[in-house]
């Protein structure tokens, strides 16, 4: 029979920090793989970019449902998306 073990705030905080770091490693790792495939091999990797975007969207939707999305956070998100679109456009034009 399995017993339920309650965790304290310290353990929960460590788990959340570890999950955040793991997400960052996976996201930036995927972006590096996409950049390598694009610039070195000349391949497109939209499936991997889609995974990074989907991960961000899931996090945003969860935060919105919990009511913790602030105006500053939204501004930062929009600025990041704008910069990403600009860089993607420049890379797409340069690769032609």
Short mmCIF file of N, CA and C in Angstrom, two decimals:
data_model
loop_
_atom_site.label_atom_id
_atom_site.label_comp_id
_atom_site.label_asym_id
_atom_site.label_seq_id
_atom_site.Cartn_x
_atom_site.Cartn_y
_atom_site.Cartn_z
N UNK A 1 0.84 -1.16 0.00
CA UNK A 1 0.00 0.00 0.00
C UNK A 1 0.90 1.24 0.00
N UNK A 2 0.56 2.22 -0.80
CA UNK A 2 1.33 3.45 -0.92
C UNK A 2 0.87 4.46 0.12
N UNK A 3 1.82 5.07 0.78
CA UNK A 3 1.48 6.12 1.74
C UNK A 3 1.77 7.48 1.12
N UNK A 4 0.98 8.46 1.46
CA UNK A 4 1.15 9.82 0.95
C UNK A 4 2.08 10.58 1.88
N UNK A 5 3.13 11.14 1.30
CA UNK A 5 4.09 11.91 2.08
C UNK A 5 3.89 13.38 1.76
N UNK A 6 3.62 14.17 2.77
CA UNK A 6 3.45 15.61 2.56
C UNK A 6 4.82 16.27 2.44
N UNK A 7 4.90 17.22 1.55
CA UNK A 7 6.17 17.91 1.32
C UNK A 7 6.10 19.30 1.93
N UNK A 8 7.23 19.79 2.38
CA UNK A 8 7.25 21.13 2.96
C UNK A 8 7.51 22.16 1.87
N UNK A 9 7.45 23.44 2.23
CA UNK A 9 7.60 24.52 1.25
C UNK A 9 8.99 24.52 0.62
N UNK A 10 10.01 24.18 1.38
CA UNK A 10 11.37 24.15 0.85
C UNK A 10 11.49 23.13 -0.28
N UNK A 11 10.99 21.93 -0.08
CA UNK A 11 11.05 20.90 -1.11
C UNK A 11 10.23 21.29 -2.34
N UNK A 12 9.08 21.88 -2.10
CA UNK A 12 8.24 22.32 -3.22
C UNK A 12 8.94 23.42 -4.03
N UNK A 13 9.57 24.36 -3.34
CA UNK A 13 10.31 25.42 -4.03
C UNK A 13 11.46 24.88 -4.85
N UNK A 14 12.16 23.89 -4.31
CA UNK A 14 13.26 23.28 -5.06
C UNK A 14 12.73 22.55 -6.29
N UNK A 15 11.62 21.85 -6.14
CA UNK A 15 11.02 21.17 -7.29
C UNK A 15 10.64 22.16 -8.39
N UNK A 16 10.03 23.27 -8.01
CA UNK A 16 9.63 24.27 -8.99
C UNK A 16 10.84 24.89 -9.68
N UNK A 17 11.89 25.18 -8.92
CA UNK A 17 13.11 25.74 -9.51
C UNK A 17 13.76 24.73 -10.46
N UNK A 18 13.78 23.47 -10.07
CA UNK A 18 14.36 22.43 -10.92
C UNK A 18 13.57 22.29 -12.22
N UNK A 19 12.25 22.32 -12.13
CA UNK A 19 11.42 22.23 -13.34
C UNK A 19 11.65 23.43 -14.25
N UNK A 20 11.80 24.62 -13.67
CA UNK A 20 12.06 25.82 -14.46
C UNK A 20 13.39 25.70 -15.19
N UNK A 21 14.41 25.27 -14.49
CA UNK A 21 15.73 25.11 -15.12
C UNK A 21 15.69 24.05 -16.22
N UNK A 22 15.00 22.95 -15.97
CA UNK A 22 14.89 21.90 -16.98
C UNK A 22 14.17 22.43 -18.23
N UNK A 23 13.12 23.22 -18.03
CA UNK A 23 12.39 23.80 -19.17
C UNK A 23 13.30 24.72 -19.97
N UNK A 24 14.08 25.55 -19.27
CA UNK A 24 15.00 26.46 -19.96
C UNK A 24 16.05 25.69 -20.77
N UNK A 25 16.60 24.64 -20.19
CA UNK A 25 17.60 23.85 -20.91
C UNK A 25 17.00 23.22 -22.15
N UNK A 26 15.82 22.64 -22.01
CA UNK A 26 15.17 22.01 -23.16
C UNK A 26 14.82 23.04 -24.23
N UNK A 27 14.26 24.18 -23.84
CA UNK A 27 13.85 25.20 -24.80
C UNK A 27 15.04 25.76 -25.56
N UNK A 28 16.08 26.17 -24.83
CA UNK A 28 17.24 26.74 -25.51
C UNK A 28 18.02 25.68 -26.27
N UNK A 29 18.02 24.46 -25.78
CA UNK A 29 18.65 23.37 -26.52
C UNK A 29 17.96 23.13 -27.86
N UNK A 30 16.63 23.14 -27.84
CA UNK A 30 15.89 22.99 -29.10
C UNK A 30 16.17 24.15 -30.04
N UNK A 31 16.25 25.36 -29.50
CA UNK A 31 16.54 26.51 -30.36
C UNK A 31 17.94 26.41 -30.97
N UNK A 32 18.90 25.93 -30.21
CA UNK A 32 20.26 25.74 -30.75
C UNK A 32 20.27 24.67 -31.85
N UNK A 33 19.52 23.60 -31.65
CA UNK A 33 19.43 22.55 -32.67
C UNK A 33 18.80 23.12 -33.94
N UNK A 34 17.75 23.91 -33.79
CA UNK A 34 17.08 24.52 -34.94
C UNK A 34 18.05 25.45 -35.67
N UNK A 35 18.78 26.27 -34.92
CA UNK A 35 19.74 27.19 -35.55
C UNK A 35 20.82 26.41 -36.29
N UNK A 36 21.34 25.36 -35.69
CA UNK A 36 22.36 24.55 -36.33
C UNK A 36 21.84 23.93 -37.63
N UNK A 37 20.65 23.33 -37.54
CA UNK A 37 20.07 22.72 -38.74
C UNK A 37 19.85 23.75 -39.83
N UNK A 38 19.43 24.95 -39.44
CA UNK A 38 19.13 25.98 -40.42
C UNK A 38 20.40 26.53 -41.08
N UNK A 39 21.38 26.90 -40.26
CA UNK A 39 22.56 27.57 -40.80
C UNK A 39 23.59 26.60 -41.37
N UNK A 40 23.77 25.44 -40.78
CA UNK A 40 24.80 24.50 -41.23
C UNK A 40 24.26 23.55 -42.29
N UNK A 41 23.11 22.96 -42.02
CA UNK A 41 22.56 21.96 -42.94
C UNK A 41 21.58 22.52 -43.94
N UNK A 42 21.12 23.74 -43.74
CA UNK A 42 20.15 24.33 -44.64
C UNK A 42 18.76 23.72 -44.53
N UNK A 43 18.47 23.06 -43.42
CA UNK A 43 17.18 22.42 -43.21
C UNK A 43 16.28 23.32 -42.37
N UNK A 44 14.98 23.12 -42.50
CA UNK A 44 14.05 23.80 -41.61
C UNK A 44 13.59 22.80 -40.56
N UNK A 45 13.36 23.30 -39.36
CA UNK A 45 12.95 22.43 -38.26
C UNK A 45 11.73 23.03 -37.57
N UNK A 46 10.66 23.18 -38.31
CA UNK A 46 9.45 23.81 -37.76
C UNK A 46 8.82 22.98 -36.66
N UNK A 47 9.03 21.68 -36.70
CA UNK A 47 8.46 20.83 -35.65
C UNK A 47 9.10 21.16 -34.29
N UNK A 48 10.39 21.40 -34.27
CA UNK A 48 11.07 21.73 -33.02
C UNK A 48 10.70 23.14 -32.55
N UNK A 49 10.61 24.07 -33.49
CA UNK A 49 10.18 25.43 -33.12
C UNK A 49 8.76 25.38 -32.57
N UNK A 50 7.92 24.54 -33.17
CA UNK A 50 6.55 24.39 -32.68
C UNK A 50 6.50 23.89 -31.25
N UNK A 51 7.42 22.99 -30.88
CA UNK A 51 7.48 22.50 -29.50
C UNK A 51 7.84 23.62 -28.53
N UNK A 52 8.79 24.47 -28.90
CA UNK A 52 9.17 25.59 -28.04
C UNK A 52 8.00 26.56 -27.87
N UNK A 53 7.33 26.87 -28.98
CA UNK A 53 6.20 27.79 -28.92
C UNK A 53 5.05 27.18 -28.12
N UNK A 54 4.77 25.90 -28.33
CA UNK A 54 3.70 25.24 -27.58
C UNK A 54 3.99 25.24 -26.08
N UNK A 55 5.23 25.01 -25.71
CA UNK A 55 5.59 25.07 -24.29
C UNK A 55 5.33 26.44 -23.69
N UNK A 56 5.66 27.49 -24.42
CA UNK A 56 5.39 28.85 -23.95
C UNK A 56 3.90 29.15 -23.85
N UNK A 57 3.14 28.68 -24.82
CA UNK A 57 1.70 28.93 -24.82
C UNK A 57 1.04 28.20 -23.64
N UNK A 58 1.46 26.98 -23.38
CA UNK A 58 0.89 26.23 -22.25
C UNK A 58 1.16 26.97 -20.94
N UNK A 59 2.39 27.45 -20.76
CA UNK A 59 2.72 28.22 -19.56
C UNK A 59 1.91 29.49 -19.45
N UNK A 60 1.70 30.19 -20.56
CA UNK A 60 0.91 31.43 -20.56
C UNK A 60 -0.54 31.14 -20.20
N UNK A 61 -1.12 30.13 -20.81
CA UNK A 61 -2.52 29.80 -20.53
C UNK A 61 -2.71 29.42 -19.06
N UNK A 62 -1.78 28.64 -18.52
CA UNK A 62 -1.88 28.26 -17.11
C UNK A 62 -1.80 29.49 -16.22
N UNK A 63 -0.86 30.39 -16.50
CA UNK A 63 -0.73 31.61 -15.69
C UNK A 63 -1.99 32.47 -15.81
N UNK A 64 -2.55 32.56 -17.00
CA UNK A 64 -3.76 33.37 -17.19
C UNK A 64 -4.93 32.78 -16.40
N UNK A 65 -5.05 31.46 -16.40
CA UNK A 65 -6.14 30.81 -15.65
C UNK A 65 -5.98 31.01 -14.15
N UNK A 66 -4.74 31.13 -13.70
CA UNK A 66 -4.49 31.35 -12.28
C UNK A 66 -4.53 32.83 -11.92
N UNK A 67 -4.63 33.70 -12.90
CA UNK A 67 -4.74 35.14 -12.68
C UNK A 67 -3.46 35.81 -12.21
N UNK A 68 -2.31 35.34 -12.69
CA UNK A 68 -1.04 35.91 -12.26
C UNK A 68 -0.29 36.63 -13.38
N UNK A 69 -0.95 36.91 -14.48
CA UNK A 69 -0.30 37.61 -15.58
C UNK A 69 -0.44 39.11 -15.34
N UNK A 70 0.71 39.78 -15.17
CA UNK A 70 0.71 41.22 -14.90
C UNK A 70 0.92 41.99 -16.20
N UNK A 71 0.70 43.29 -16.13
CA UNK A 71 0.90 44.15 -17.30
C UNK A 71 2.35 44.18 -17.74
N UNK A 72 3.28 44.23 -16.77
CA UNK A 72 4.72 44.24 -17.10
C UNK A 72 5.12 42.94 -17.78
N UNK A 73 4.60 41.82 -17.28
CA UNK A 73 4.92 40.53 -17.85
C UNK A 73 4.38 40.44 -19.28
N UNK A 74 3.17 40.95 -19.50
CA UNK A 74 2.57 40.95 -20.83
C UNK A 74 3.38 41.81 -21.79
N UNK A 75 3.83 42.99 -21.33
CA UNK A 75 4.65 43.87 -22.16
C UNK A 75 5.95 43.17 -22.55
N UNK A 76 6.59 42.49 -21.61
CA UNK A 76 7.82 41.77 -21.89
C UNK A 76 7.57 40.65 -22.90
N UNK A 77 6.46 39.95 -22.77
CA UNK A 77 6.12 38.89 -23.70
C UNK A 77 5.92 39.43 -25.11
N UNK A 78 5.18 40.52 -25.23
CA UNK A 78 4.93 41.12 -26.54
C UNK A 78 6.23 41.62 -27.16
N UNK A 79 7.10 42.23 -26.36
CA UNK A 79 8.39 42.71 -26.87
C UNK A 79 9.25 41.54 -27.34
N UNK A 80 9.25 40.45 -26.59
CA UNK A 80 10.03 39.27 -26.97
C UNK A 80 9.49 38.67 -28.27
N UNK A 81 8.17 38.58 -28.37
CA UNK A 81 7.57 38.05 -29.60
C UNK A 81 7.89 38.94 -30.80
N UNK A 82 7.84 40.24 -30.60
CA UNK A 82 8.17 41.17 -31.68
C UNK A 82 9.61 41.02 -32.14
N UNK A 83 10.52 40.91 -31.20
CA UNK A 83 11.93 40.72 -31.53
C UNK A 83 12.15 39.39 -32.25
N UNK A 84 11.47 38.35 -31.78
CA UNK A 84 11.60 37.03 -32.43
C UNK A 84 11.09 37.08 -33.87
N UNK A 85 9.99 37.77 -34.10
CA UNK A 85 9.44 37.89 -35.46
C UNK A 85 10.41 38.67 -36.34
N UNK A 86 11.00 39.73 -35.80
CA UNK A 86 11.97 40.53 -36.55
C UNK A 86 13.19 39.69 -36.93
N UNK A 87 13.74 38.96 -35.96
CA UNK A 87 14.90 38.12 -36.24
C UNK A 87 14.56 37.03 -37.25
N UNK A 88 13.39 36.41 -37.10
CA UNK A 88 12.98 35.37 -38.05
C UNK A 88 12.86 35.94 -39.46
N UNK A 89 12.33 37.15 -39.58
CA UNK A 89 12.22 37.77 -40.89
C UNK A 89 13.57 38.06 -41.50
N UNK A 90 14.49 38.58 -40.71
CA UNK A 90 15.83 38.87 -41.20
C UNK A 90 16.54 37.60 -41.64
N UNK A 91 16.43 36.54 -40.84
CA UNK A 91 17.05 35.26 -41.19
C UNK A 91 16.42 34.69 -42.44
N UNK A 92 15.11 34.77 -42.58
CA UNK A 92 14.43 34.24 -43.76
C UNK A 92 14.87 34.99 -45.02
N UNK A 93 15.03 36.30 -44.91
CA UNK A 93 15.48 37.08 -46.07
C UNK A 93 16.93 36.77 -46.39
N UNK A 94 17.75 36.63 -45.37
CA UNK A 94 19.18 36.36 -45.58
C UNK A 94 19.42 34.97 -46.15
N UNK A 95 18.56 34.02 -45.86
CA UNK A 95 18.76 32.65 -46.31
C UNK A 95 18.33 32.44 -47.77
N UNK A 96 17.67 33.39 -48.37
CA UNK A 96 17.19 33.25 -49.77
C UNK A 96 18.30 33.26 -50.72
#
